[in-house]
Amino acid sequence: MYIALILREMKVTDHIAQAKGTLVSFEVLPPLKGKTITSLYDHLDPLMEFNPAWINVTYHRIETMFKKKGDGTFEKIDVRKRPGTVGICAAIMNHYKVDAVPHLICGGFTRRETEDALIDLNFLGIDNVLVLRGDAARNETSFEPEPNGNRYAIDLLRQVANLNHGIYLDEDILNGSRTSFCMGVAGYPEKHFEAPNLEIDLKRMKEKVDAGGEYIMTQMFFDNQKFFDFVKSCRDMGITVPIIPGLKPLTTKKQLSVLPRIFHVDIPTELSNDVMKCKTDAEVETVGTQWLIHQCKELREFGVPVLHFYTSGKPKIIRNVVKAAL
Ligand SMILES: Cc1cc2nc3c(=O)[nH]c(=O)nc-3n(C[C@H](O)[C@H](O)[C@H](O)COP(=O)(O)OP(=O)(O)OC[C@H]3O[C@@H](n4cnc5c(N)ncnc54)[C@H](O)[C@@H]3O)c2cc1C
């Protein structure tokens, strides 16, 4: 396994360019409000022996909820259940001396608020962002940007690219300092659920790369062939940037229906058959772990630059997978 040089403030693309073998990276969620940063370190500690090249930190927009009051009526409240993405990135870089990649979303932000957030990241020495649209708010049927917010990931990419050229929203700022963000974008081997077909989705994907996306990080998938086909389609249409597979272990029977519903991904028949035969979730974990190890080995043979793991509460399983696969 390639041991990543533990240097701060390296761009994702530089990590990939300088790698001597397959890199590993992890995605974490900010702790639920009320928990400490220590809970995040407890989650990451078992994974640090693999010297991740970087750690992604997701962003969670405000959710509108209805809280029952004593008199039986409901009060509408706006809650951000997992705040702290920017602070967590700074904390990770400081605590582990590893690069952190905050996810940046369009939803819930005006373009001016986005600009200020980018300035915060720049001042903190964070030079990487994964640029996303974000999902619709829970109380909306389809994604709606804020008034004066970005609608698509490509609009947000263009805003970050502008800042990289010293172009701020305020036209009075002349010769503005240039940021230096390395921008990743999301890709969907099984198509984004809103796209009418894969061909149009890929065309949108190429537009994001042409607008400055320097690498593609994919949605999870359980069938490697879907990833291989996706990479081929991207290459055939002239997309040359690194494509990083996003990987997640299947650990409960419930996920057979939850993952397709939430993430719009298929579970291969062989995997679902094996999972359905399991009597306990411990057995499912074993099946899911073995499946992911096999996926990782095949992806390495295929030559992926990085294995990126969605760790979501399962650091021990990810640890077993990385140990066996690298
Ligand atoms: C690796 C990864 C990490 C993620 N992390 C987070 C996170 O931290 N927080 C979070 O809230 N969500 C996250 N998501 C979920 C993501 O925000 C959703 O999947 C969202 O629905 C789409 O985001 P996107 O950046 O792909 O959007 P876009 O690229 O904007 O695409 C959204 C849809 O619009 C279409 N489209 C794109 N451009 C245009 C255009 N110009 N005109 C018409 N249609 C267009 C696309 O085909 C697609 O169907 C993540 C997803 C991935 C794969």
Short mmCIF file of C-alpha atoms and ligand atoms in Angstrom, two decimals:
data_model
loop_
_atom_site.label_atom_id
_atom_site.label_comp_id
_atom_site.label_asym_id
_atom_site.label_seq_id
_atom_site.Cartn_x
_atom_site.Cartn_y
_atom_site.Cartn_z
CA MET A 1 0.00 0.00 0.00
CA TYR A 2 1.16 3.50 -0.81
CA ILE A 3 1.80 5.51 2.33
CA ALA A 4 0.51 9.00 1.62
CA LEU A 5 2.88 11.77 2.57
CA ILE A 6 1.29 13.55 5.47
CA LEU A 7 1.51 17.07 4.21
CA ARG A 8 -1.11 19.64 4.86
CA GLU A 9 -2.87 21.67 2.26
CA MET A 10 -2.24 19.43 -0.71
CA LYS A 11 -4.86 19.36 -3.40
CA VAL A 12 -6.72 16.14 -4.11
CA THR A 13 -5.37 16.18 -7.65
CA ASP A 14 -1.78 16.53 -6.33
CA HIS A 15 -2.30 13.57 -4.00
CA ILE A 16 -3.42 11.53 -6.99
CA ALA A 17 -0.63 12.75 -9.28
CA GLN A 18 2.05 11.92 -6.69
CA ALA A 19 0.66 8.55 -5.59
CA LYS A 20 2.75 5.44 -6.13
CA GLY A 21 -0.25 3.15 -5.74
CA THR A 22 -3.92 3.07 -4.82
CA LEU A 23 -4.81 5.76 -2.31
CA VAL A 24 -7.46 5.53 0.38
CA SER A 25 -9.79 8.32 1.47
CA PHE A 26 -12.73 8.45 3.86
CA GLU A 27 -15.96 10.38 4.16
CA VAL A 28 -17.35 11.31 7.57
CA LEU A 29 -20.51 13.04 8.70
CA PRO A 30 -20.37 15.83 11.29
CA PRO A 31 -21.49 14.54 14.70
CA LEU A 32 -25.15 15.09 15.57
CA LYS A 33 -25.70 18.38 17.39
CA GLY A 34 -24.99 17.84 21.09
CA LYS A 35 -22.08 15.44 20.51
CA THR A 36 -18.44 16.42 20.79
CA ILE A 37 -15.64 16.42 18.24
CA THR A 38 -14.19 13.53 20.29
CA SER A 39 -16.96 11.28 18.95
CA LEU A 40 -15.65 12.02 15.47
CA TYR A 41 -12.06 11.30 16.48
CA ASP A 42 -13.23 7.99 18.05
CA HIS A 43 -14.74 7.17 14.67
CA LEU A 44 -11.64 8.15 12.70
CA ASP A 45 -8.90 6.87 15.01
CA PRO A 46 -9.20 3.20 13.91
CA LEU A 47 -8.89 4.30 10.28
CA MET A 48 -5.84 6.52 10.54
CA GLU A 49 -3.35 3.63 10.34
CA PHE A 50 -4.17 3.50 6.62
CA ASN A 51 -2.85 7.04 6.11
CA PRO A 52 -5.84 8.39 4.20
CA ALA A 53 -4.82 10.88 1.56
CA TRP A 54 -7.71 13.11 2.65
CA ILE A 55 -10.97 13.03 4.59
CA ASN A 56 -14.25 14.33 3.17
CA VAL A 57 -16.73 15.99 5.51
CA THR A 58 -20.36 16.12 4.38
CA TYR A 59 -22.58 19.20 4.59
CA HIS A 60 -26.11 19.04 5.95
CA ARG A 61 -28.61 21.76 5.26
CA ILE A 62 -31.25 23.00 7.68
CA GLU A 63 -34.35 20.83 7.97
CA THR A 64 -37.80 22.17 8.77
CA MET A 65 -39.53 20.15 11.48
CA PHE A 66 -42.81 20.34 13.35
CA LYS A 67 -42.47 20.02 17.12
CA LYS A 68 -45.54 19.16 19.19
CA LYS A 69 -46.25 21.73 21.90
CA GLY A 70 -47.87 21.16 25.30
CA ASP A 71 -51.24 22.43 24.03
CA GLY A 72 -51.26 19.83 21.19
CA THR A 73 -50.47 22.33 18.44
CA PHE A 74 -47.31 22.10 16.34
CA GLU A 75 -44.49 24.61 16.12
CA LYS A 76 -42.46 24.90 12.91
CA ILE A 77 -38.74 24.91 13.67
CA ASP A 78 -35.66 25.00 11.49
CA VAL A 79 -32.91 22.66 12.71
CA ARG A 80 -29.47 21.82 11.41
CA LYS A 81 -28.92 18.37 12.90
CA ARG A 82 -25.28 18.06 11.87
CA PRO A 83 -23.66 21.50 11.94
CA GLY A 84 -19.95 22.25 11.89
CA THR A 85 -18.56 21.08 8.53
CA VAL A 86 -16.02 23.92 8.24
CA GLY A 87 -14.89 23.71 11.87
CA ILE A 88 -14.57 19.92 11.61
CA CYS A 89 -12.38 20.24 8.51
CA ALA A 90 -10.07 22.63 10.36
CA ALA A 91 -10.08 20.33 13.42
CA ILE A 92 -9.22 17.25 11.31
CA MET A 93 -6.35 19.05 9.59
CA ASN A 94 -5.04 20.23 12.91
CA HIS A 95 -5.54 16.97 14.83
CA TYR A 96 -4.41 14.43 12.23
CA LYS A 97 -2.34 16.60 9.86
CA VAL A 98 -4.38 15.21 6.99
CA ASP A 99 -6.15 17.22 4.32
CA ALA A 100 -9.88 17.69 4.74
CA VAL A 101 -12.34 18.18 1.90
CA PRO A 102 -15.53 19.99 2.88
CA HIS A 103 -18.64 19.36 0.81
CA LEU A 104 -20.11 22.58 -0.51
CA ILE A 105 -23.77 22.65 -1.54
CA CYS A 106 -26.06 25.09 -3.34
CA GLY A 107 -29.13 24.39 -1.19
CA GLY A 108 -29.80 26.82 1.63
CA PHE A 109 -27.16 29.36 0.58
CA THR A 110 -27.39 32.65 -1.27
CA ARG A 111 -24.44 33.27 -3.56
CA ARG A 112 -23.19 35.93 -1.13
CA GLU A 113 -23.29 33.49 1.79
CA THR A 114 -21.41 30.99 -0.39
CA GLU A 115 -18.76 33.58 -1.14
CA ASP A 116 -18.30 34.29 2.58
CA ALA A 117 -18.06 30.56 3.33
CA LEU A 118 -15.39 30.20 0.64
CA ILE A 119 -13.45 33.09 2.17
CA ASP A 120 -13.60 31.31 5.57
CA LEU A 121 -12.24 28.12 3.98
CA ASN A 122 -9.51 30.06 2.22
CA PHE A 123 -8.43 31.78 5.45
CA LEU A 124 -8.31 28.37 7.17
CA GLY A 125 -5.96 27.04 4.50
CA ILE A 126 -8.53 24.60 3.08
CA ASP A 127 -7.92 24.35 -0.65
CA ASN A 128 -10.20 21.47 -1.56
CA VAL A 129 -13.97 21.43 -2.01
CA LEU A 130 -16.41 18.85 -3.32
CA VAL A 131 -18.94 20.95 -5.22
CA LEU A 132 -22.53 19.69 -5.10
CA ARG A 133 -26.05 20.85 -5.61
CA GLY A 134 -27.41 19.10 -2.52
CA ASP A 135 -30.75 17.35 -2.21
CA ALA A 136 -34.15 18.97 -1.95
CA ALA A 137 -35.12 20.10 1.54
CA ARG A 138 -37.28 17.49 3.31
CA ASN A 139 -40.37 19.66 3.02
CA GLU A 140 -39.88 20.23 -0.75
CA THR A 141 -40.79 17.84 -3.56
CA SER A 142 -37.98 19.07 -5.79
CA PHE A 143 -34.80 21.06 -5.24
CA GLU A 144 -35.35 24.80 -4.94
CA PRO A 145 -32.37 27.15 -4.64
CA GLU A 146 -32.43 30.09 -2.26
CA PRO A 147 -33.39 33.40 -3.86
CA ASN A 148 -30.06 34.54 -5.36
CA GLY A 149 -28.62 31.09 -4.73
CA ASN A 150 -27.05 28.59 -7.12
CA ARG A 151 -29.44 26.14 -8.81
CA TYR A 152 -27.07 23.48 -10.12
CA ALA A 153 -23.64 22.26 -9.06
CA ILE A 154 -22.24 23.81 -12.24
CA ASP A 155 -23.41 27.27 -11.10
CA LEU A 156 -21.58 26.79 -7.80
CA LEU A 157 -18.50 25.52 -9.67
CA ARG A 158 -18.50 28.68 -11.76
CA GLN A 159 -18.70 30.80 -8.61
CA VAL A 160 -15.72 29.00 -7.06
CA ALA A 161 -13.82 29.20 -10.37
CA ASN A 162 -14.50 32.96 -10.45
CA LEU A 163 -13.07 33.35 -6.95
CA ASN A 164 -10.02 31.36 -8.08
CA HIS A 165 -9.61 34.15 -10.67
CA GLY A 166 -10.08 36.88 -8.06
CA ILE A 167 -13.60 37.70 -9.28
CA TYR A 168 -15.88 38.48 -6.34
CA LEU A 169 -19.64 39.15 -6.43
CA ASP A 170 -19.02 42.73 -5.39
CA GLU A 171 -17.86 44.37 -8.61
CA ASP A 172 -16.16 47.13 -6.61
CA ILE A 173 -13.49 44.64 -5.51
CA LEU A 174 -10.76 45.14 -8.06
CA ASN A 175 -7.61 42.98 -8.05
CA GLY A 176 -9.26 40.73 -5.45
CA SER A 177 -7.06 38.06 -3.92
CA ARG A 178 -7.32 34.76 -5.80
CA THR A 179 -8.33 31.60 -4.01
CA SER A 180 -6.91 28.28 -5.11
CA PHE A 181 -9.64 25.72 -4.65
CA CYS A 182 -9.32 22.28 -6.19
CA MET A 183 -12.87 21.34 -7.14
CA GLY A 184 -14.32 17.83 -7.23
CA VAL A 185 -17.77 16.99 -8.59
CA ALA A 186 -20.24 14.15 -8.04
CA GLY A 187 -20.88 11.43 -10.62
CA TYR A 188 -23.53 8.73 -10.80
CA PRO A 189 -22.62 5.38 -12.42
CA GLU A 190 -26.32 4.46 -12.24
CA LYS A 191 -27.54 7.94 -13.31
CA HIS A 192 -28.74 10.78 -11.10
CA PHE A 193 -32.35 10.01 -10.27
CA GLU A 194 -33.69 13.25 -11.76
CA ALA A 195 -31.93 12.92 -15.12
CA PRO A 196 -34.16 11.66 -17.95
CA ASN A 197 -31.49 9.19 -19.07
CA LEU A 198 -27.83 8.32 -18.51
CA GLU A 199 -26.74 10.02 -21.74
CA ILE A 200 -28.10 13.42 -20.67
CA ASP A 201 -26.72 12.94 -17.16
CA LEU A 202 -23.26 12.25 -18.63
CA LYS A 203 -23.54 15.35 -20.81
CA ARG A 204 -24.23 17.38 -17.63
CA MET A 205 -21.29 15.63 -15.99
CA LYS A 206 -19.00 16.70 -18.84
CA GLU A 207 -20.25 20.27 -18.53
CA LYS A 208 -19.20 20.23 -14.86
CA VAL A 209 -15.73 19.01 -15.78
CA ASP A 210 -15.46 21.61 -18.56
CA ALA A 211 -16.46 24.28 -16.00
CA GLY A 212 -13.52 23.34 -13.74
CA GLY A 213 -14.32 20.03 -12.03
CA GLU A 214 -10.89 18.44 -11.55
CA TYR A 215 -12.01 14.98 -10.50
CA ILE A 216 -15.22 13.00 -10.21
CA MET A 217 -16.25 11.24 -7.02
CA THR A 218 -19.02 8.74 -7.53
CA GLN A 219 -22.15 7.78 -5.75
CA MET A 220 -21.90 4.36 -4.07
CA PHE A 221 -22.46 1.30 -6.26
CA PHE A 222 -22.45 -2.42 -5.55
CA ASP A 223 -21.91 -3.67 -9.09
CA ASN A 224 -18.43 -2.85 -10.37
CA GLN A 225 -19.51 -3.34 -13.98
CA LYS A 226 -21.69 -0.24 -13.62
CA PHE A 227 -18.60 1.73 -12.58
CA PHE A 228 -16.47 0.31 -15.40
CA ASP A 229 -19.18 1.23 -17.94
CA PHE A 230 -19.44 4.71 -16.42
CA VAL A 231 -15.68 5.26 -16.71
CA LYS A 232 -15.72 4.07 -20.34
CA SER A 233 -18.62 6.40 -21.21
CA CYS A 234 -16.81 9.32 -19.55
CA ARG A 235 -13.55 8.57 -21.40
CA ASP A 236 -15.42 8.11 -24.73
CA MET A 237 -16.88 11.59 -24.37
CA GLY A 238 -13.51 13.16 -23.62
CA ILE A 239 -13.61 13.35 -19.81
CA THR A 240 -10.01 12.75 -18.76
CA VAL A 241 -10.05 13.72 -15.06
CA PRO A 242 -9.57 11.08 -12.31
CA ILE A 243 -12.73 9.15 -11.43
CA ILE A 244 -12.88 8.04 -7.79
CA PRO A 245 -15.23 5.22 -6.81
CA GLY A 246 -17.37 5.85 -3.71
CA LEU A 247 -17.78 2.65 -1.67
CA LYS A 248 -20.05 1.60 1.16
CA PRO A 249 -20.53 -1.72 2.94
CA LEU A 250 -24.01 -3.22 3.10
CA THR A 251 -24.54 -4.10 6.75
CA THR A 252 -28.25 -4.67 7.42
CA LYS A 253 -31.15 -6.41 5.65
CA LYS A 254 -33.11 -3.18 5.82
CA GLN A 255 -30.58 -1.55 3.49
CA LEU A 256 -31.80 -3.80 0.66
CA SER A 257 -34.75 -1.43 0.37
CA VAL A 258 -33.34 1.73 2.01
CA LEU A 259 -30.29 2.17 -0.25
CA PRO A 260 -32.22 1.88 -3.53
CA ARG A 261 -34.90 4.26 -2.18
CA ILE A 262 -32.57 6.94 -0.84
CA PHE A 263 -29.55 6.67 -3.12
CA HIS A 264 -31.17 5.26 -6.26
CA VAL A 265 -28.68 2.41 -6.61
CA ASP A 266 -29.31 -1.24 -7.51
CA ILE A 267 -28.28 -4.13 -5.28
CA PRO A 268 -27.02 -7.00 -7.50
CA THR A 269 -29.12 -10.20 -7.32
CA GLU A 270 -26.21 -12.29 -6.02
CA LEU A 271 -25.66 -9.90 -3.11
CA SER A 272 -29.34 -9.52 -2.27
CA ASN A 273 -29.82 -13.33 -2.37
CA ASP A 274 -26.89 -13.83 0.00
CA VAL A 275 -28.16 -11.12 2.35
CA MET A 276 -31.68 -12.53 2.41
CA LYS A 277 -30.32 -15.91 3.50
CA CYS A 278 -28.71 -14.29 6.60
CA LYS A 279 -30.38 -14.82 9.96
CA THR A 280 -28.74 -11.95 11.85
CA ASP A 281 -27.28 -8.54 11.03
CA ALA A 282 -23.87 -9.92 12.11
CA GLU A 283 -24.16 -12.39 9.22
CA VAL A 284 -25.18 -9.58 6.88
CA GLU A 285 -22.10 -7.64 7.98
CA THR A 286 -19.89 -10.58 7.02
CA VAL A 287 -21.55 -10.90 3.62
CA GLY A 288 -21.38 -7.12 3.02
CA THR A 289 -17.72 -6.98 4.11
CA GLN A 290 -16.69 -9.83 1.80
CA TRP A 291 -18.59 -8.26 -1.09
CA LEU A 292 -16.88 -4.91 -0.57
CA ILE A 293 -13.44 -6.53 -0.27
CA HIS A 294 -14.03 -8.23 -3.62
CA GLN A 295 -15.20 -4.93 -5.14
CA CYS A 296 -12.08 -3.16 -3.87
CA LYS A 297 -9.70 -5.81 -5.22
CA GLU A 298 -11.34 -5.68 -8.65
CA LEU A 299 -11.32 -1.87 -8.67
CA ARG A 300 -7.61 -1.85 -7.83
CA GLU A 301 -6.90 -4.23 -10.70
CA PHE A 302 -8.91 -1.89 -12.93
CA GLY A 303 -6.53 0.87 -11.85
CA VAL A 304 -8.66 3.30 -9.86
CA PRO A 305 -6.52 6.04 -8.30
CA VAL A 306 -8.33 6.03 -4.95
CA LEU A 307 -10.72 3.86 -2.98
CA HIS A 308 -13.07 6.30 -1.24
CA PHE A 309 -15.11 4.90 1.61
CA TYR A 310 -18.39 6.20 3.02
CA THR A 311 -17.64 5.27 6.62
CA SER A 312 -21.06 6.27 8.05
CA GLY A 313 -20.81 4.79 11.52
CA LYS A 314 -18.99 1.64 10.43
CA PRO A 315 -15.25 2.31 10.97
CA LYS A 316 -14.53 -1.27 12.10
CA ILE A 317 -15.98 -2.76 8.94
CA ILE A 318 -14.14 -0.27 6.75
CA ARG A 319 -10.96 -1.14 8.66
CA ASN A 320 -11.41 -4.85 7.90
CA VAL A 321 -12.11 -4.06 4.24
CA VAL A 322 -9.08 -1.82 3.77
CA LYS A 323 -6.82 -4.31 5.57
CA ALA A 324 -7.95 -7.13 3.30
CA ALA A 325 -8.08 -5.17 0.06
CA LEU A 326 -4.80 -3.26 0.10
C1 LIG B 1 -19.81 11.85 -3.60
C2 LIG B 1 -21.10 12.53 -3.16
C3 LIG B 1 -21.12 13.31 -2.01
C4 LIG B 1 -22.31 13.95 -1.60
N1 LIG B 1 -22.31 14.72 -0.46
C5 LIG B 1 -23.41 15.42 -0.12
C6 LIG B 1 -23.42 16.30 1.01
O1 LIG B 1 -22.42 16.42 1.73
N2 LIG B 1 -24.54 17.00 1.28
C7 LIG B 1 -25.68 16.88 0.51
O2 LIG B 1 -26.68 17.56 0.80
N3 LIG B 1 -25.72 16.05 -0.56
C8 LIG B 1 -24.62 15.32 -0.89
N4 LIG B 1 -24.65 14.48 -1.98
C9 LIG B 1 -25.91 14.30 -2.70
C10 LIG B 1 -26.07 15.28 -3.88
O3 LIG B 1 -26.12 16.59 -3.39
C11 LIG B 1 -27.36 14.90 -4.60
O4 LIG B 1 -27.20 13.69 -5.28
C12 LIG B 1 -27.99 15.96 -5.48
O5 LIG B 1 -29.31 15.51 -5.79
C13 LIG B 1 -27.26 16.21 -6.80
O6 LIG B 1 -26.06 16.83 -6.62
P1 LIG B 1 -25.07 17.09 -7.86
O7 LIG B 1 -23.96 17.89 -7.38
O8 LIG B 1 -24.80 15.83 -8.58
O9 LIG B 1 -26.04 18.01 -8.78
P2 LIG B 1 -25.99 18.49 -10.27
O10 LIG B 1 -24.74 18.16 -10.96
O11 LIG B 1 -26.43 19.93 -10.27
O12 LIG B 1 -27.13 17.59 -10.96
C14 LIG B 1 -28.44 17.51 -10.39
C15 LIG B 1 -29.42 17.08 -11.46
O13 LIG B 1 -29.61 18.15 -12.38
C16 LIG B 1 -29.22 17.78 -13.71
N5 LIG B 1 -28.52 18.94 -14.24
C17 LIG B 1 -27.25 19.35 -13.96
N6 LIG B 1 -26.98 20.51 -14.58
C18 LIG B 1 -28.11 20.86 -15.26
C19 LIG B 1 -28.48 21.97 -16.09
N7 LIG B 1 -27.62 22.95 -16.35
N8 LIG B 1 -29.75 21.99 -16.60
C20 LIG B 1 -30.64 20.99 -16.35
N9 LIG B 1 -30.34 19.91 -15.57
C21 LIG B 1 -29.10 19.85 -15.04
C22 LIG B 1 -28.33 16.54 -13.56
O14 LIG B 1 -28.41 15.68 -14.69
C23 LIG B 1 -28.95 15.89 -12.32
O15 LIG B 1 -30.09 15.14 -12.65
C24 LIG B 1 -23.50 13.80 -2.39
C25 LIG B 1 -23.47 13.00 -3.55
C26 LIG B 1 -22.29 12.36 -3.94
C27 LIG B 1 -22.28 11.49 -5.17
#
